[in-house]
PDB file of C-alpha atoms in Angstrom:
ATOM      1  CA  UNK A   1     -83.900-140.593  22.873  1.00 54.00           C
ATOM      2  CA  UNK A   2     -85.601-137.832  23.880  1.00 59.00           C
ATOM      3  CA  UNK A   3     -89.087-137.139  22.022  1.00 61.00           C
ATOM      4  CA  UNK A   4     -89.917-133.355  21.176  1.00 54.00           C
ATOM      5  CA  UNK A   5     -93.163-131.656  20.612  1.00 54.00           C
ATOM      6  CA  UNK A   6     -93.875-130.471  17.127  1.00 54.00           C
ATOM      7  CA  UNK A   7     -93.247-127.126  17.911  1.00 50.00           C
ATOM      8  CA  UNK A   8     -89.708-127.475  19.783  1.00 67.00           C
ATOM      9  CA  UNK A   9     -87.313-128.195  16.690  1.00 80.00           C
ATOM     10  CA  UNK A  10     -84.610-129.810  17.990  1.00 78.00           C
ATOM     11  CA  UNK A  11     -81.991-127.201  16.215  1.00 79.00           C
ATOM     12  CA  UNK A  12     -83.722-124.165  18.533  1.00 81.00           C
ATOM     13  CA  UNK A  13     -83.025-127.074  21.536  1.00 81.00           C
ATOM     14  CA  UNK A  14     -79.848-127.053  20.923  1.00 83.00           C
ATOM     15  CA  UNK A  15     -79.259-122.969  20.261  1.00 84.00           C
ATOM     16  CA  UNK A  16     -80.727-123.174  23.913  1.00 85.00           C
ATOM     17  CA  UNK A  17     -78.762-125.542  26.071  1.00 84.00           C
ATOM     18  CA  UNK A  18     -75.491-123.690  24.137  1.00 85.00           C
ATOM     19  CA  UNK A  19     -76.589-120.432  25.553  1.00 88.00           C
ATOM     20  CA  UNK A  20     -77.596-121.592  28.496  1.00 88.00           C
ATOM     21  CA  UNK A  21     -74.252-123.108  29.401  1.00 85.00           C
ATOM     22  CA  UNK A  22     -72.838-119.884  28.758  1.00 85.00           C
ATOM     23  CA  UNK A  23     -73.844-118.076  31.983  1.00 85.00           C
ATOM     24  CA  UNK A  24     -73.545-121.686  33.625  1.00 84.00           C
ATOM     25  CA  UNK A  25     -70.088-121.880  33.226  1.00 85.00           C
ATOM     26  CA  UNK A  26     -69.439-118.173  33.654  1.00 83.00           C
ATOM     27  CA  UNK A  27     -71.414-117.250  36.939  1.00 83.00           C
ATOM     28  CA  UNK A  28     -69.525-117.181  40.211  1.00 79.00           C
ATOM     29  CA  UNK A  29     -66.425-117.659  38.169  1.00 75.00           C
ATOM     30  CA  UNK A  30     -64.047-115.449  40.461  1.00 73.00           C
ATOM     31  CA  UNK A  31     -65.616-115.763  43.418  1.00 73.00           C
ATOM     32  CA  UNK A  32     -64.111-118.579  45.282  1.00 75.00           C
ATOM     33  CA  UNK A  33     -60.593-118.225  46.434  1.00 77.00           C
ATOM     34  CA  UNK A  34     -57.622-120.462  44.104  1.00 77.00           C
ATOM     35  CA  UNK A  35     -57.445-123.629  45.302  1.00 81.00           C
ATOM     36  CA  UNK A  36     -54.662-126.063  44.735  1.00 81.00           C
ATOM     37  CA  UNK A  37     -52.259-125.319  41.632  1.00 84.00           C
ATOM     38  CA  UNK A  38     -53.930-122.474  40.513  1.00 84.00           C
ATOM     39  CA  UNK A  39     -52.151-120.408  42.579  1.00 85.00           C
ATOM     40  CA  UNK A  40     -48.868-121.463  41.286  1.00 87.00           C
ATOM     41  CA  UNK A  41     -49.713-120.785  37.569  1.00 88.00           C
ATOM     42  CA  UNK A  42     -51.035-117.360  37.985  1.00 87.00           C
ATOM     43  CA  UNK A  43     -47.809-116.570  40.159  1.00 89.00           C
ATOM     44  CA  UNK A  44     -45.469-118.141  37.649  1.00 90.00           C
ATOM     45  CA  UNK A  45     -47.660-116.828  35.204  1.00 90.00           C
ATOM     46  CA  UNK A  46     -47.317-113.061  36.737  1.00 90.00           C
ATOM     47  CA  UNK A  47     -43.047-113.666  37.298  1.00 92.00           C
ATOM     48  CA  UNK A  48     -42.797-114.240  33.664  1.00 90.00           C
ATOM     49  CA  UNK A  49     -45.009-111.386  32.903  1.00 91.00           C
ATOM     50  CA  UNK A  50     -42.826-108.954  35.087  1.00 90.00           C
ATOM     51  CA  UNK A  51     -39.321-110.369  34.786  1.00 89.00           C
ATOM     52  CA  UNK A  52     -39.643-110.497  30.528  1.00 87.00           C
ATOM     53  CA  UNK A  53     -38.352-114.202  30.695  1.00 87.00           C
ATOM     54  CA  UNK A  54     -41.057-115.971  28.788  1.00 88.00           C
ATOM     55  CA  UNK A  55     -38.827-119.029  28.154  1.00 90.00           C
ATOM     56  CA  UNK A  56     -37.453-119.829  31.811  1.00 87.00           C
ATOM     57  CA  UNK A  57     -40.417-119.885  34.401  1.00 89.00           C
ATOM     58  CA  UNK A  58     -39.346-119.262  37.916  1.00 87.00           C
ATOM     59  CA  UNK A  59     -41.545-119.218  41.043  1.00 87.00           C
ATOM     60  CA  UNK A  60     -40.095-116.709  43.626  1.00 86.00           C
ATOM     61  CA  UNK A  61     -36.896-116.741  41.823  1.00 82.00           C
ATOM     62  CA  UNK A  62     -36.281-119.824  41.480  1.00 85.00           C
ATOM     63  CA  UNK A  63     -36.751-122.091  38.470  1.00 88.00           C
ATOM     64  CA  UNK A  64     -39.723-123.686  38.165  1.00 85.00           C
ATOM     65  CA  UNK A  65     -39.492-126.785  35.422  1.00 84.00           C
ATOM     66  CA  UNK A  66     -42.279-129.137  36.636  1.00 86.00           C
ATOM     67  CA  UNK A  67     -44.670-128.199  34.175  1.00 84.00           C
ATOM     68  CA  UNK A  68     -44.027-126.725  30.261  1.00 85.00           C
ATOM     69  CA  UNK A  69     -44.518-122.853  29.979  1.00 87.00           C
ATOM     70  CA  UNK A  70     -47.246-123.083  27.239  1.00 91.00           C
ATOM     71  CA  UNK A  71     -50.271-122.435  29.778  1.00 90.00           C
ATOM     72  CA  UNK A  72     -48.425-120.119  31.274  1.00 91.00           C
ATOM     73  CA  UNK A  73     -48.399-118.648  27.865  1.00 94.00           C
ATOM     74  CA  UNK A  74     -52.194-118.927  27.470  1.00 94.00           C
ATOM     75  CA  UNK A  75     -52.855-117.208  30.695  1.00 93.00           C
ATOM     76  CA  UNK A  76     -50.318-114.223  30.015  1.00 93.00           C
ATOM     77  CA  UNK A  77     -52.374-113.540  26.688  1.00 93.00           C
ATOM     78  CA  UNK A  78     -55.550-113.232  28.785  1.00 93.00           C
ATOM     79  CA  UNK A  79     -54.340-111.173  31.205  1.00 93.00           C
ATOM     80  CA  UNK A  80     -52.920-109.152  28.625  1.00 92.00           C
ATOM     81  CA  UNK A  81     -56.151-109.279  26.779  1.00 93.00           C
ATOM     82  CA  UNK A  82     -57.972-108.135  29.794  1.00 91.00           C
ATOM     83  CA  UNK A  83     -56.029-105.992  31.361  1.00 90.00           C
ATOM     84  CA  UNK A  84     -56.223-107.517  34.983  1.00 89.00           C
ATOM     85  CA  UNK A  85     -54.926-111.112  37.159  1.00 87.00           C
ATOM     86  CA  UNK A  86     -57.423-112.547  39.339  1.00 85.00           C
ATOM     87  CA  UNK A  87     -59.354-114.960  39.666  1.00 86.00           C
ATOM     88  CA  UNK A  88     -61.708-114.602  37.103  1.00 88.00           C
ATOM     89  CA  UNK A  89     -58.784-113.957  34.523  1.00 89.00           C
ATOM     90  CA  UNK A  90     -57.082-117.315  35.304  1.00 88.00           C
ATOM     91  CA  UNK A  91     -60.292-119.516  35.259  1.00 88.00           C
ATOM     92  CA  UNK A  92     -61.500-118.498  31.900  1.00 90.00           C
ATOM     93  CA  UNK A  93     -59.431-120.353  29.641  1.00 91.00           C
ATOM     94  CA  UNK A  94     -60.354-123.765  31.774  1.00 88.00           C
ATOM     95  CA  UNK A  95     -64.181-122.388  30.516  1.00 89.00           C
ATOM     96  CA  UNK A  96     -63.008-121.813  26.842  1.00 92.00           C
ATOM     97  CA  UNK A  97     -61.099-124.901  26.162  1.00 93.00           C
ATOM     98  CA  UNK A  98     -63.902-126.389  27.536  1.00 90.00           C
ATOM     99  CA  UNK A  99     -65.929-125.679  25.083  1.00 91.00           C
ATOM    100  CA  UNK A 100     -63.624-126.116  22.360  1.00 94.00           C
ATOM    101  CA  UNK A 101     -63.250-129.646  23.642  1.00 94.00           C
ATOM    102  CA  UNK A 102     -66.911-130.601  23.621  1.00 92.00           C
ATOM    103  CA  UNK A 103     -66.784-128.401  19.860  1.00 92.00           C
ATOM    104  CA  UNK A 104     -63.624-131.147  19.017  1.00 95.00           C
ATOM    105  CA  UNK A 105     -66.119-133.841  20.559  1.00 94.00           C
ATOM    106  CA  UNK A 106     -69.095-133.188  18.370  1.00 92.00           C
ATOM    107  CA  UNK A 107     -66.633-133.066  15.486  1.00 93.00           C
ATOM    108  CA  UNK A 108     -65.280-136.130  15.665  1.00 94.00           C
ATOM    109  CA  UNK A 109     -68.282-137.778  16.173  1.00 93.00           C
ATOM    110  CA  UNK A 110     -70.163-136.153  13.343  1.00 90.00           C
ATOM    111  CA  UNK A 111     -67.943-138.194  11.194  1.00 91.00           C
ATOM    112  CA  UNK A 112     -68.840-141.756  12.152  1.00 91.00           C
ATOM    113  CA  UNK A 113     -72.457-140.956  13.975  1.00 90.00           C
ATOM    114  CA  UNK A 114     -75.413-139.101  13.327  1.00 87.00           C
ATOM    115  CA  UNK A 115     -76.156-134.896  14.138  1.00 85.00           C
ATOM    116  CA  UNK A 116     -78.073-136.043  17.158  1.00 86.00           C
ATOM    117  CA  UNK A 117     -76.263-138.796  18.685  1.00 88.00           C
ATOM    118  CA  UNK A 118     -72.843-136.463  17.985  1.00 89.00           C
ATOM    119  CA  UNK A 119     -74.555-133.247  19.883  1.00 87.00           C
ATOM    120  CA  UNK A 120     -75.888-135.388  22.913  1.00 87.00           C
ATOM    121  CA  UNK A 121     -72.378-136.981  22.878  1.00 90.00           C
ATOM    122  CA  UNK A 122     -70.505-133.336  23.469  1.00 89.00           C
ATOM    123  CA  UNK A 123     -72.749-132.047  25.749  1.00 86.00           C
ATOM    124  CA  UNK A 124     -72.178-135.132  28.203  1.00 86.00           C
TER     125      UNK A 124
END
């Protein structure tokens, strides 16, 4: 484990790294171009927007049943919540159930280990 000086309490450690990962996870979020399925989320994402179907995705018209609308879902309440699609817009709920997973993590843990071992456990 890792040994602290008297005057770094592990609690202010830990208010740290959490704020710390903040800006890690959120710099440079929209910069780079989508890659891979991204793309076709945020434009199913966007036809179920404009169309009004929130039940049947499509992708340029056509139906589109490969994967279950409920992140499409997610992503059409951000964009709605924001105001704007792009790239930024569709990345940040891969950051914020992120961090609800590691919060799950620590939770879970908490109940068979100790503070410590749980909060080194969720921030691997």
């Amino acid at each position: 484990m890792i040994q602290f000086a008297k005057s770094i309490k592990f609690n202010h450690f830990i208010w740290i790294a959490i704020l710390l990962s903040i800006p890690a996870f959120l710099l440079n979020l929209g910069l780079q171009s989508f890659i891979e399925d991204e793309s076709i989320r945020a434009l199913v994402t966007l036809e179920m927007k404009y169309s009004g179907n929130l039940i049947t995705p499509t992708l340029n018209g056509s139906y589109y049943y490969y994967k279950p609308p409920l992140y499409n879902w997610i992503l059409l309440g951000f964009y709605n919540l924001f105001g704007v699609a792009n790239e930024w817009t569709t990345r940040i709920p891969t950051v914020f159930f992120t961090f609800l997973t590691s919060w799950f993590i620590y939770k879970i843990n908490r109940y068979y280990l100790d503070k410590k071992t749980s909060i080194y456990i969720a921030f691997a």
